[in-house]
Amino acid sequence: MSYPTLKLTYFNAPGRAELTRLALFINDVPFEDERLDRDQFLARKPTLPFKQVPTLTINGEVFAQSHGMARYVGVLTGLYPSNDPLRAYRVDEILAFSDDIVNKLIPSLFEQDVTKKMAMRRELAEVTLPGLFPLLEARLRATPGGKYFVGDTLTLADIELYCMRKNLTSGHLDGIPTTIIDAYPRWNAIADAVAAHPKVQEWAAKHSS
């Protein structure tokens, strides 16, 4: 199959680019995985759509917005069920709720005062996230599924659930217990299924540092 020329630009971290990176890699779609350091980003920032990353350059044209690019790649690869509006909506719900969770975490990522940061993380770990995660688990359980979220076929929603779990349990978020999603079996079952995918294991082995 012939694909457009693709370049995904982000920092050297999973963050908001990992969903699209994995979607491309799982399906053997060639792409340039461009990773910027802080100075490179600041130098390029004025030229970027919305002055932010990630961006996806498609045949030389630069596009932004992480879930927009993920859906584009999902359509290319079959990971986004664009021919089934209801299944697509189910996937979109998970992507949107993931954004809700990330947006709760972001302020603590940018807080420079350590005391304030840890207070924010404590609030997240004890109040905010425990209020959100049961809603996600209930939605996952209520949706007719199988091995994955909407059946036995992998979609963007499954990869996003895997990426969220990996980020939240990595130990890189000081003050957020690595056990924080242990109580959500459906979420973990889906994430486990994604983690067992040979291409996901290959990607993880290449980017383990």
mmCIF file of N, CA, C and O in Angstrom, residues 6 41 53 58 208:
data_model
loop_
_atom_site.group_PDB
_atom_site.id
_atom_site.type_symbol
_atom_site.label_atom_id
_atom_site.label_comp_id
_atom_site.label_asym_id
_atom_site.label_seq_id
_atom_site.Cartn_x
_atom_site.Cartn_y
_atom_site.Cartn_z
ATOM 1 N N LEU A 6 5.209 11.097 5.737
ATOM 2 C CA LEU A 6 4.775 11.554 7.056
ATOM 3 C C LEU A 6 5.970 11.863 7.958
ATOM 4 O O LEU A 6 6.947 11.108 7.990
ATOM 5 N N PHE A 41 12.537 23.411 19.881
ATOM 6 C CA PHE A 41 11.112 23.755 19.871
ATOM 7 C C PHE A 41 10.907 25.264 19.913
ATOM 8 O O PHE A 41 10.123 25.819 19.137
ATOM 9 N N VAL A 53 3.372 21.694 19.606
ATOM 10 C CA VAL A 53 3.577 20.343 19.106
ATOM 11 C C VAL A 53 2.698 19.408 19.931
ATOM 12 O O VAL A 53 2.276 19.760 21.029
ATOM 13 N N ILE A 58 2.303 16.130 6.436
ATOM 14 C CA ILE A 58 1.777 15.195 5.449
ATOM 15 C C ILE A 58 2.110 15.726 4.061
ATOM 16 O O ILE A 58 1.616 16.789 3.659
ATOM 17 N N SER A 208 12.717 2.077 25.640
ATOM 18 C CA SER A 208 12.585 1.734 27.059
ATOM 19 C C SER A 208 13.286 2.709 27.972
ATOM 20 O O SER A 208 13.058 2.723 29.174
#
